[in-house]
Tab-separated table of C-alpha atoms in Angstrom:
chain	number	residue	atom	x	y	z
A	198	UNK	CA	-22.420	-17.190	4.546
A	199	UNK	CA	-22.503	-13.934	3.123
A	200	UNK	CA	-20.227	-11.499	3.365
A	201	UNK	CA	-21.632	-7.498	4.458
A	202	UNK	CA	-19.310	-4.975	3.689
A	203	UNK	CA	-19.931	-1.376	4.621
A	204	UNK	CA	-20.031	2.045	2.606
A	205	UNK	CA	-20.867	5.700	2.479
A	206	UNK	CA	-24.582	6.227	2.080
A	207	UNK	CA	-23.427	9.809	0.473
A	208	UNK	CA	-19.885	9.128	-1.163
A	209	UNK	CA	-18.197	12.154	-1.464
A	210	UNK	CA	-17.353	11.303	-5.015
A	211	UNK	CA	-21.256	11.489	-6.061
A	212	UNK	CA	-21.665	7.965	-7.375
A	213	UNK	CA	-18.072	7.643	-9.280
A	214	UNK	CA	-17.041	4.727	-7.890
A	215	UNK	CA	-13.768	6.301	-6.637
A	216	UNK	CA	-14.364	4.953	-2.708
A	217	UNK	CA	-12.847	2.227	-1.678
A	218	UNK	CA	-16.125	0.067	-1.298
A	219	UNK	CA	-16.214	-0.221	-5.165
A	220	UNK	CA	-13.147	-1.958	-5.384
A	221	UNK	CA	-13.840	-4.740	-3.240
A	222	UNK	CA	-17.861	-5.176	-4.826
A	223	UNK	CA	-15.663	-5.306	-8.000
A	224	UNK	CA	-13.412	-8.191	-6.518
A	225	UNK	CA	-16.755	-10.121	-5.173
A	226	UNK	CA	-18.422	-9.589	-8.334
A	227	UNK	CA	-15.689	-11.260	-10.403
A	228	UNK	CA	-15.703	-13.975	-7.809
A	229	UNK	CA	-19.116	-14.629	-8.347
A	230	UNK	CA	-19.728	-13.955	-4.774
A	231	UNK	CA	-22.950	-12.573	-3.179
A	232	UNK	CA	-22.981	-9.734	-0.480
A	233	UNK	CA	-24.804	-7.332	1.526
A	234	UNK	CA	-23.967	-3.529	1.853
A	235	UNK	CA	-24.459	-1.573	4.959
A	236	UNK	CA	-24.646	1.752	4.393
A	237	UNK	CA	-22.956	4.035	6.766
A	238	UNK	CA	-24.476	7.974	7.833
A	239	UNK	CA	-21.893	10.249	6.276
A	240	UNK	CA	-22.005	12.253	9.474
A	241	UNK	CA	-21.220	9.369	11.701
A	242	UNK	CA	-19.265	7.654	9.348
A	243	UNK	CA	-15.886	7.641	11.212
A	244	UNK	CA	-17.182	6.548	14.343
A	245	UNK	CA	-19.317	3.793	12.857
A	246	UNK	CA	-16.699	2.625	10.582
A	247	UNK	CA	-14.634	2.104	14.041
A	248	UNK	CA	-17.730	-0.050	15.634
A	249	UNK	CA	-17.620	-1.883	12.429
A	250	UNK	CA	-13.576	-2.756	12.971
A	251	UNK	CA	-11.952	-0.321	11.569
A	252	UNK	CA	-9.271	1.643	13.625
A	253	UNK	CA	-8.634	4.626	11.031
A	254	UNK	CA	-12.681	4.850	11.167
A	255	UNK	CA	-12.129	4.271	6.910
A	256	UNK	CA	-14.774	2.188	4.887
A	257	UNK	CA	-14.861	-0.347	3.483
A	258	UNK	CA	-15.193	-3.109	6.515
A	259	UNK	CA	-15.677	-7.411	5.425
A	260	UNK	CA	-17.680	-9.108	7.858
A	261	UNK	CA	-17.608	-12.529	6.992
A	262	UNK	CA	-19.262	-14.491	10.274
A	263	UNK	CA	-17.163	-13.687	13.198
A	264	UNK	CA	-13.632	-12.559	10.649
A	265	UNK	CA	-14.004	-9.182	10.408
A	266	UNK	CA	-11.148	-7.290	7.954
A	267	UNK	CA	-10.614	-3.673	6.870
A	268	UNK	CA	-8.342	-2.440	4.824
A	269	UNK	CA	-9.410	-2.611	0.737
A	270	UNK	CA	-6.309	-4.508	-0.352
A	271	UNK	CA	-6.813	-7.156	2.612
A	272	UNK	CA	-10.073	-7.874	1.757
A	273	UNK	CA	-9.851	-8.327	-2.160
A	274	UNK	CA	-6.613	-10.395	-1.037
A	275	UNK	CA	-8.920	-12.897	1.030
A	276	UNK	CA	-11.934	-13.035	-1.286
A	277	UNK	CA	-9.305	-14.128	-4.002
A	278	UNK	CA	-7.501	-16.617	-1.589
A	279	UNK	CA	-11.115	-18.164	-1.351
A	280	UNK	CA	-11.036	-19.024	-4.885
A	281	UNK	CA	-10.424	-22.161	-5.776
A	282	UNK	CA	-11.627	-22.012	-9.193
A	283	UNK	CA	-9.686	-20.669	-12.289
A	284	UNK	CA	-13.122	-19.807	-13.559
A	285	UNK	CA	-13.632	-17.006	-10.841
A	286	UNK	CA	-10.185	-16.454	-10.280
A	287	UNK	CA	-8.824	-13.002	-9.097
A	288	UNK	CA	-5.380	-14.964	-8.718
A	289	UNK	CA	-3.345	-17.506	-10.887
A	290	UNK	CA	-3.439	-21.120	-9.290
A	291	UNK	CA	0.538	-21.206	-10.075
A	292	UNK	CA	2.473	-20.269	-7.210
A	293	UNK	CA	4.760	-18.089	-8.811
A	294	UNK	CA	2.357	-16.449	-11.106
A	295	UNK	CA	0.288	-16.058	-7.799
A	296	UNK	CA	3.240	-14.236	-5.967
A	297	UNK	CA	3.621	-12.167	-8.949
A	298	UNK	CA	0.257	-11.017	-9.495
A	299	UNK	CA	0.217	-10.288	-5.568
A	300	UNK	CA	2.974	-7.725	-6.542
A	301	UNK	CA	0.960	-6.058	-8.709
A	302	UNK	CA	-1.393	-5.600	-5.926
A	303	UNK	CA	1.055	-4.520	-3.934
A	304	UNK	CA	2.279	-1.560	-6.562
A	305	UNK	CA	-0.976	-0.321	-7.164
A	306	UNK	CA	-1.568	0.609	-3.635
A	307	UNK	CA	2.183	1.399	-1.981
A	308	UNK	CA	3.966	2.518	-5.778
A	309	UNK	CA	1.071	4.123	-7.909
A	310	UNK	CA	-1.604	5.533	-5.420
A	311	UNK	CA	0.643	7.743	-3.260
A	312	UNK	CA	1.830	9.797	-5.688
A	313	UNK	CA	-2.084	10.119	-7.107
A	314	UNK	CA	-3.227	10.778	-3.553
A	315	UNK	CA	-0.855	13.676	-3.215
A	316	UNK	CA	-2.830	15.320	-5.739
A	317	UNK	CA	-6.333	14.690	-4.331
A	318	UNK	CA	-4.732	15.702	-1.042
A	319	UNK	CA	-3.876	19.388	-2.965
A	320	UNK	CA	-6.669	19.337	-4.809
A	321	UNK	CA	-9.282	18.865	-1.971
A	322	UNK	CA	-7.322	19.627	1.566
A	323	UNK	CA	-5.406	22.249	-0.271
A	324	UNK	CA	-6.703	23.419	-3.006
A	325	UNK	CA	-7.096	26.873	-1.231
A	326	UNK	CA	-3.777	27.146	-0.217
A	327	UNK	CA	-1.672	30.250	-1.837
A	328	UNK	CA	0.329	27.713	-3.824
A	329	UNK	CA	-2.105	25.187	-4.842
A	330	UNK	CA	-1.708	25.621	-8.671
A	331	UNK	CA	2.380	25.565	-8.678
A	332	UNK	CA	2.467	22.300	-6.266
A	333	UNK	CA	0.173	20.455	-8.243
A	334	UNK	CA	2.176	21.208	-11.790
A	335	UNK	CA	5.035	19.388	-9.477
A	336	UNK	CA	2.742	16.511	-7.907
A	337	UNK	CA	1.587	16.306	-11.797
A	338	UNK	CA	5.146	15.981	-13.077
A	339	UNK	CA	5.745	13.062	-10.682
A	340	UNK	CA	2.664	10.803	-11.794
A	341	UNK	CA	3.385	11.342	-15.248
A	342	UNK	CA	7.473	9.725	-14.780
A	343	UNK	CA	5.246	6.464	-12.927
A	344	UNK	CA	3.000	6.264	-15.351
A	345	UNK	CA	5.080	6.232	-17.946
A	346	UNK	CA	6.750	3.337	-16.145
A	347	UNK	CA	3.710	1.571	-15.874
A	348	UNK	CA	3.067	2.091	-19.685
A	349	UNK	CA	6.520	0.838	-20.827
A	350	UNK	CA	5.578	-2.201	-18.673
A	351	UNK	CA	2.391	-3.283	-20.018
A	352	UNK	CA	3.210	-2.657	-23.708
A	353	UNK	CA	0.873	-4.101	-25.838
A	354	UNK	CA	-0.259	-6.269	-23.004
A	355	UNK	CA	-4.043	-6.790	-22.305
A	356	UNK	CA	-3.000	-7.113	-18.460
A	357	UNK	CA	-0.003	-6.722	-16.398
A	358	UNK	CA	1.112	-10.581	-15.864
A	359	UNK	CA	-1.014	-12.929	-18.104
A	360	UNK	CA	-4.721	-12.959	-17.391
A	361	UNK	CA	-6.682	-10.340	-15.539
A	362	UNK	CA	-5.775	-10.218	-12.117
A	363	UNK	CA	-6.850	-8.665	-8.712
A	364	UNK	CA	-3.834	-6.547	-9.509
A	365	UNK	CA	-5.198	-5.392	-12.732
A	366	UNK	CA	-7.963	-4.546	-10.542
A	367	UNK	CA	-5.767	-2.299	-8.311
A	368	UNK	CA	-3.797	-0.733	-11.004
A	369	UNK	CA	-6.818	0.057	-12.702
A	370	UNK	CA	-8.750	1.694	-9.660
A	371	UNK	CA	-6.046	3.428	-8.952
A	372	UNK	CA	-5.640	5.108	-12.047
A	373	UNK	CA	-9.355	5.885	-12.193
A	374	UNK	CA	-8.629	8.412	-8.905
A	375	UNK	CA	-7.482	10.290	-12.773
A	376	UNK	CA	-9.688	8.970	-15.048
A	377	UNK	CA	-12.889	9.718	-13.520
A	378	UNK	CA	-11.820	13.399	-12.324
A	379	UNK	CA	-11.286	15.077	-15.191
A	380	UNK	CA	-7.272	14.474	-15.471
A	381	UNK	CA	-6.052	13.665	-18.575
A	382	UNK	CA	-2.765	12.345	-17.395
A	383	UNK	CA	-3.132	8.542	-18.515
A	384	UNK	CA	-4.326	9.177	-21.569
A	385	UNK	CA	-1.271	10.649	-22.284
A	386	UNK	CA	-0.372	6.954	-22.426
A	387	UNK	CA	-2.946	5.516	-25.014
A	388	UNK	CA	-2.120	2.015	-24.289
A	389	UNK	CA	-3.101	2.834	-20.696
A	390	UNK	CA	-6.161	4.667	-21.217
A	391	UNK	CA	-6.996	1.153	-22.876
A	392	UNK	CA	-6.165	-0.773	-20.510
A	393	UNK	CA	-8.132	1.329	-17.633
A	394	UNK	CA	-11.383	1.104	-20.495
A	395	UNK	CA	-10.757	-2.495	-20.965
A	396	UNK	CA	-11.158	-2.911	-16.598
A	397	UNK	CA	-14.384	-1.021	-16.856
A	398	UNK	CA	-15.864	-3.073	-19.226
A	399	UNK	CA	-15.590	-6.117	-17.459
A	400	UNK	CA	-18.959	-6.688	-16.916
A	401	UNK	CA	-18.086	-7.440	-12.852
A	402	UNK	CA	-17.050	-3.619	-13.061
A	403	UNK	CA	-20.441	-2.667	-14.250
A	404	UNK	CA	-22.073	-4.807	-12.108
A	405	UNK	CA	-20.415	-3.388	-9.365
A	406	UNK	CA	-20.108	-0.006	-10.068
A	407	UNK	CA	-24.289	0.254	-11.354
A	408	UNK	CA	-24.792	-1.136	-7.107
A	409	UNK	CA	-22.952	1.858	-5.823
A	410	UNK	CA	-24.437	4.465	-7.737
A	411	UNK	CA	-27.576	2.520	-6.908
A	412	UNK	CA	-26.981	3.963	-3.581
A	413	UNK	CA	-25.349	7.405	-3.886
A	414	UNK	CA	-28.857	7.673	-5.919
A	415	UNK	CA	-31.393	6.087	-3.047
A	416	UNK	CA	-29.308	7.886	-0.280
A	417	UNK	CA	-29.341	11.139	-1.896
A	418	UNK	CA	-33.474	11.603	-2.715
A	419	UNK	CA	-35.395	12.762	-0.567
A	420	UNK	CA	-37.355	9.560	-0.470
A	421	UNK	CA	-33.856	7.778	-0.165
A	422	UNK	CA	-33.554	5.623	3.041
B	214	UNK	CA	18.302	-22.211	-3.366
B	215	UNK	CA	19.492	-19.188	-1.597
B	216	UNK	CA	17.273	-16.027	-2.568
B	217	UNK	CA	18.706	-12.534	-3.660
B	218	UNK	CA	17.485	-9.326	-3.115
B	219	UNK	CA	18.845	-6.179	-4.658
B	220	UNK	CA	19.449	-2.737	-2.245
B	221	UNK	CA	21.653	0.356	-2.698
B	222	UNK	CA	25.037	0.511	-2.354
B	223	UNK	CA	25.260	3.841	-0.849
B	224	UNK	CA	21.684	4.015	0.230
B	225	UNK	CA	20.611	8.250	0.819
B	226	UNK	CA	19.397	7.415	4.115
B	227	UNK	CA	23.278	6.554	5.366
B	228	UNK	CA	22.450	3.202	7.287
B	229	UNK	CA	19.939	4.166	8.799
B	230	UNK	CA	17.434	1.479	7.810
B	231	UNK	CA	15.135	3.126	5.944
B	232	UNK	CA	15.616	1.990	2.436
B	233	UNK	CA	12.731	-0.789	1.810
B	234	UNK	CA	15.460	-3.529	1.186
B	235	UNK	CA	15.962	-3.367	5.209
B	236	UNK	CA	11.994	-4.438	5.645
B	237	UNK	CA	12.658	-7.660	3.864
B	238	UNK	CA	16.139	-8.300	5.211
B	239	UNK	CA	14.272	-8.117	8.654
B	240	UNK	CA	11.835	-10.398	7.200
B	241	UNK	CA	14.348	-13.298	5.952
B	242	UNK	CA	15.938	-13.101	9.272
B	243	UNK	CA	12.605	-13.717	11.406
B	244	UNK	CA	11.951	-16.459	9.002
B	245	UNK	CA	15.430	-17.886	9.932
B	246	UNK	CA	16.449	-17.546	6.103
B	247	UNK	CA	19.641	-17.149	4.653
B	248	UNK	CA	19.877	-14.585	1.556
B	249	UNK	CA	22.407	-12.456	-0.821
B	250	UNK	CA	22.747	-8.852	-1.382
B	251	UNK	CA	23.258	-7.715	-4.829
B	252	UNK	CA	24.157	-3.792	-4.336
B	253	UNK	CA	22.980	-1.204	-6.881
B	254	UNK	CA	24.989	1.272	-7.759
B	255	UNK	CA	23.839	4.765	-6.968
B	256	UNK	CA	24.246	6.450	-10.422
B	257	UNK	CA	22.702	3.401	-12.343
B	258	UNK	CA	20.499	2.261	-9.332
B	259	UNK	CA	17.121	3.046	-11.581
B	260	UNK	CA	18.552	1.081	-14.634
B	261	UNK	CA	19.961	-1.835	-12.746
B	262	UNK	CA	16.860	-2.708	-10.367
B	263	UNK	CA	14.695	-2.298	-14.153
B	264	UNK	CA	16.436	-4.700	-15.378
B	265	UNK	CA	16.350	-6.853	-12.032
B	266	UNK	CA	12.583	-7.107	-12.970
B	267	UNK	CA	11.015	-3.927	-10.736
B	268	UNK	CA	9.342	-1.859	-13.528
B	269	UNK	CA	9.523	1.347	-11.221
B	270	UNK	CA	13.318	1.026	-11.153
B	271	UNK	CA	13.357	0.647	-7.375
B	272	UNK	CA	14.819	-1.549	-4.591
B	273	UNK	CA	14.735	-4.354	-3.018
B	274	UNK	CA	13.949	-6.724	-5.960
B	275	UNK	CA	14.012	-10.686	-4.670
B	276	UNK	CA	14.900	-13.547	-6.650
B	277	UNK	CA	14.525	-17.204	-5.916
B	278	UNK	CA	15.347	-19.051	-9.173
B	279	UNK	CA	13.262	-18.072	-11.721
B	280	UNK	CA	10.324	-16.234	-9.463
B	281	UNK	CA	11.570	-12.023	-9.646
B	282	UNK	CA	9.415	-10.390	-7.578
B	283	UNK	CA	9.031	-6.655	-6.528
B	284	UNK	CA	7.009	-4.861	-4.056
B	285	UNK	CA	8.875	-4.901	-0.770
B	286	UNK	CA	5.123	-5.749	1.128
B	287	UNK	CA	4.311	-8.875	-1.489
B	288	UNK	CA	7.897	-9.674	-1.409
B	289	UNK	CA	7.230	-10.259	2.698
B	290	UNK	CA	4.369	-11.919	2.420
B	291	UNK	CA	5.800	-14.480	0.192
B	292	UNK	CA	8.302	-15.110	2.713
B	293	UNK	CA	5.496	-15.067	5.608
B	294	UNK	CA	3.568	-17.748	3.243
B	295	UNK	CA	6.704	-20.198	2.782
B	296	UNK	CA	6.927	-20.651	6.361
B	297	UNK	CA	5.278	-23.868	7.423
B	298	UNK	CA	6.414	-23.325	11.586
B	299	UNK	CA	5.112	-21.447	13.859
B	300	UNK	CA	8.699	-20.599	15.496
B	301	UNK	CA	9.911	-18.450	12.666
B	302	UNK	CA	6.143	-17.313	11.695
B	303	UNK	CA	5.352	-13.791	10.251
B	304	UNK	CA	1.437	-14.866	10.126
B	305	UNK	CA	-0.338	-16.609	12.062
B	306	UNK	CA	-1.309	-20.342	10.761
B	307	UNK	CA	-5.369	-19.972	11.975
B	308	UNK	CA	-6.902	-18.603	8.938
B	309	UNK	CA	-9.122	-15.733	10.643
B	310	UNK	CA	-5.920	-14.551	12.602
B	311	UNK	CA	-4.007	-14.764	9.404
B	312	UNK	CA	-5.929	-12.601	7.300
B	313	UNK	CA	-6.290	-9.827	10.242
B	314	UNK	CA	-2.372	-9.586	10.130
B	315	UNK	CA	-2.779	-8.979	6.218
B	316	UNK	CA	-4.782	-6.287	7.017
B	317	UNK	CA	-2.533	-4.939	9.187
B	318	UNK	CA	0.341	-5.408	6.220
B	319	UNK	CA	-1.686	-3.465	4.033
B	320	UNK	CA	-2.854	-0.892	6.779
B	321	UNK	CA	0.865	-0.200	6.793
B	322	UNK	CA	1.755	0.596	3.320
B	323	UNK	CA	-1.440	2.010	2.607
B	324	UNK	CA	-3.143	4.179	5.082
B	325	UNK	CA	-0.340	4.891	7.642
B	326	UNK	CA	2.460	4.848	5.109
B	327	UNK	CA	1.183	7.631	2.671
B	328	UNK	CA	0.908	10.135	5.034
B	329	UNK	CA	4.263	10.126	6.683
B	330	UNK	CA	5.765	9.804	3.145
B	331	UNK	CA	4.044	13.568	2.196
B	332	UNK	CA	6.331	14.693	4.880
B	333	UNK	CA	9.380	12.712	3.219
B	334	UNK	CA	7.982	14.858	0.075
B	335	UNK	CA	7.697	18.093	1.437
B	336	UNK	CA	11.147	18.038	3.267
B	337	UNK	CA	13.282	16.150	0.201
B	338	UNK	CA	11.785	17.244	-2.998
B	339	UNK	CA	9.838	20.626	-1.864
B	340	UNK	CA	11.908	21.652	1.036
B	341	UNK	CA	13.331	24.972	-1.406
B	342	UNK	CA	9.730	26.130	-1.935
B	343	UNK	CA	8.646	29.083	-0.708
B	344	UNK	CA	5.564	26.857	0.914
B	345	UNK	CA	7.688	24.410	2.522
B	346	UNK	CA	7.073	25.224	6.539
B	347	UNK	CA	3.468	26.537	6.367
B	348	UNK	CA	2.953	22.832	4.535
B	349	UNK	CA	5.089	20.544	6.908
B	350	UNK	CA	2.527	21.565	9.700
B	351	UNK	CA	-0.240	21.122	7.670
B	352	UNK	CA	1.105	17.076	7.249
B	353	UNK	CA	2.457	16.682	10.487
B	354	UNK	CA	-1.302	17.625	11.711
B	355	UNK	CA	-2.476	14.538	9.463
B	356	UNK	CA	0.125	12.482	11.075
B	357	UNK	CA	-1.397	13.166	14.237
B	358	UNK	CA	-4.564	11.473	13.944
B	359	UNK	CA	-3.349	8.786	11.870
B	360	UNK	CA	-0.892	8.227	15.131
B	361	UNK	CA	-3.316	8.532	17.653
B	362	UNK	CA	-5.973	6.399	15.450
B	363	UNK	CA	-3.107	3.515	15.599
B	364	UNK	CA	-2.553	4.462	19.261
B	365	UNK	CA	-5.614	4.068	20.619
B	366	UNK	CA	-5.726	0.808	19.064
B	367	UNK	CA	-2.861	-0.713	20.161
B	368	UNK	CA	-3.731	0.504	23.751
B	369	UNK	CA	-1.050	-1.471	25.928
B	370	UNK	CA	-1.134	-4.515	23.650
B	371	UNK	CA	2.612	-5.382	22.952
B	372	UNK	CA	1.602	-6.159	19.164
B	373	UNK	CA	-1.833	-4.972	16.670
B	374	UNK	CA	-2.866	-8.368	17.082
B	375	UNK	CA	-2.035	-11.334	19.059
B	376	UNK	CA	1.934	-11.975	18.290
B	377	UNK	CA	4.361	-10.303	16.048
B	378	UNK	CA	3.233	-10.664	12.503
B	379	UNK	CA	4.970	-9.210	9.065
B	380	UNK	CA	1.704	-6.772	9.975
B	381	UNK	CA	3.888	-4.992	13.021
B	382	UNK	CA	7.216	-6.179	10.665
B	383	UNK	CA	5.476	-3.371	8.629
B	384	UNK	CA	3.961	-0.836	10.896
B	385	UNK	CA	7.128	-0.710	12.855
B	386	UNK	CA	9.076	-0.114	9.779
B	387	UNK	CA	7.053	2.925	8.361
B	388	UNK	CA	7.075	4.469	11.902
B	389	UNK	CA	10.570	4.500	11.657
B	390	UNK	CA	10.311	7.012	8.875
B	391	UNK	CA	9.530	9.215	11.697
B	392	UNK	CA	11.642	7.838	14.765
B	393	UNK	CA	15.122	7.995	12.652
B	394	UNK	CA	14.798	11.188	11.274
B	395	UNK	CA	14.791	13.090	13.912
B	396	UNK	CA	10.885	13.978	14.120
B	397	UNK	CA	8.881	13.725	17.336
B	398	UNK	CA	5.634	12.748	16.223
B	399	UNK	CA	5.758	8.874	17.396
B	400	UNK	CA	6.870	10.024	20.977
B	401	UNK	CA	3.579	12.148	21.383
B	402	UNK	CA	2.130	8.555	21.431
B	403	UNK	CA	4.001	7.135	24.263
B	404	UNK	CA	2.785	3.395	23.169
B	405	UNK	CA	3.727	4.017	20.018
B	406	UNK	CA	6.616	4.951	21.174
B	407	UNK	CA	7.852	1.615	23.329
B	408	UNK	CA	5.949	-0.376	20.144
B	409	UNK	CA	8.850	0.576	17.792
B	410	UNK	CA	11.777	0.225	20.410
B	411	UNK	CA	9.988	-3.236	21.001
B	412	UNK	CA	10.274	-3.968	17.079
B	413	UNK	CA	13.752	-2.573	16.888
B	414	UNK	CA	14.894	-4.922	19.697
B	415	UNK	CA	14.242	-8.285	18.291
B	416	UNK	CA	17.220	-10.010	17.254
B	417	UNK	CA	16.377	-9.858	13.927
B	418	UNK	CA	15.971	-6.327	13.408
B	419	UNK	CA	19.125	-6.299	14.972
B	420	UNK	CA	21.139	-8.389	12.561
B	421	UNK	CA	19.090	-7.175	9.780
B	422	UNK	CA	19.945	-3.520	10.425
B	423	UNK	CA	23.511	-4.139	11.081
B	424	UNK	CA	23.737	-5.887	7.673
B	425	UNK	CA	22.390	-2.973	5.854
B	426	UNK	CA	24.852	-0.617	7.717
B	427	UNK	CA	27.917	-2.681	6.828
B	428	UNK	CA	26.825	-2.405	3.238
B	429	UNK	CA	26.624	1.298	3.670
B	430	UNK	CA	30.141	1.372	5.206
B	431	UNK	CA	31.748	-0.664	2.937
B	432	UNK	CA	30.559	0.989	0.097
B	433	UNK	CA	31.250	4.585	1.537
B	434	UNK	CA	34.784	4.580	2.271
B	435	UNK	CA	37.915	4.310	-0.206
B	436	UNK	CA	38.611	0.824	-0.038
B	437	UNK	CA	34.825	-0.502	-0.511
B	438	UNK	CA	33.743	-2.439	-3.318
């Protein structure tokens, strides 16, 4: 059966692969998993993203026959607990190296990405406010102590905990809220500017990421459905 | 084998429960499982728990022979997974219902979570800035409809979805961010409301949270270890 997931029609982020769709056509892509998109109206988004089973009215959605799962992090979760091949695998088969990997999905989302939100938050919901530019030196100073963290962890690693992981894939589309915005806070840390250009070139990325600008690109001609 | 988890000694919040080692206490003790405290202390708390094996020097860190894991949410969902009976389940054992509870794990930490931790933010790090007020409405405003978005889902269901799950363990537990410090924002959601006093009343909240305060206590007055 396969799997539809929805997304914007008209990301905000202009075909950058910063929503949260692209991270779970990454995940299916390295699982070797087919899977349809439906495209949601950017002015009815919220509302249709609700119908679809979401209650924050957030994309992405998973329909997967009569499951239906929201929430980015749940959904890569399940597509790699479907995996039963190391081949495809977004998790080790080894309990223990499963659990930790897990972690690492867990520390991308509740450890790394709320302290990089903030500064999308001030950036975009604030970035008109009268103190804008001193908040976000702060915000600034408090993703650079994490990711300096992160960097003294991975070392001269390739990945975080052995083979690539679906927490590599967190960690890494987390830090490309950064990457692909202009920020040159990670490459402060060369080894993980690497290790966010070694994630891209998996050639699931690109496979992925090529299908979303497919559709920021159809949706926003004229002739675009 | 007994498992360990680390926590503060003198935890900032004062026994209140909000430190993230009281989320997996909670957890152990609705999966009937007995565990050890190792307590930080407060000046060294970042070096000890990086050495414990949580690269982001933070509590709780869990150990169960030779598995270290981090990540308070993949720390509970490795306890949710070892549980084989349905009397001390934090997840459902029907696969569909299973994963929707993820979701709502990750929903917790990752879409309702951030938000209400701005406001920690704003008040504890930022509350000296000239911005601070004008700001804290701006968040609480975000709060809102994050709150009434869970709200209206949870309508006059007593849990997000079917039974208790680590999902509610969760929700409940990053709620209480707002409930026990004094901010109002849950009551405006009168379901909301009676959702976290129905969370806080199972037993084992209750012997969880007491556990946590003796800690405090013991390590606040003159004659504590």
């Amino acid at each position: 059966m396969t799997p539809v997931i929805t997304a914007y029609a008209l990301s905000p982020d202009r075909g950058r692969g910063l929503a949260r769709d692209m991270r779970v056509r990454w995940a299916l892509e390295e699982a070797g998993l087919r899977y349809d998109v439906r495209p949601l109206s950017f002015d009815e988004r919220h509302r249709e993203a609700r119908l679809a089973g979401n209650p924050f009215g957030q994309i992405p959605t998973y329909e997967e026959g009569d499951l239906v799962l929201f929430e980015s992090g749940a959904i890569i979760l399940h597509i790699a607990q479907q995996q039963t091949s190391q081949e495809h695998g977004l998790l080790p088969t080894e309990p223990k190296a499963r659990a930790r990997a897990t972690a690492w999905m867990f520390a991308a989302l509740n450890t790394v990405e709320p302290v990089i939100l903030e500064r999308q938050t001030a950036r975009l919901l604030e970035g008109g406010e009268s103190w804008a530019q001193q908040r976000l030196a702060l915000i600034d100073e408090r993703i650079r102590k994490r990711l300096a963290e992160l960097a003294r962890h991975l070392g001269d690693a390739e990945w975080l905990d052995g083979g690539f992981s679906a927490g590599d894939l967190l960690v890494v589309s987390v830090l490309r809220w950064l990457t692909a915005s202009g920020s040159t806070l990670v490459d402060e840390q060369p080894n993980l500017a690497a290790y966010v250009a070694r994630g891209e070139a998996r050639p699931a990325f690109q496979r992925a990421f090529a299908a979303q600008l497919a559709l920021y690109k159809a949706s926003a001609s004229p002739e675009g459905k």
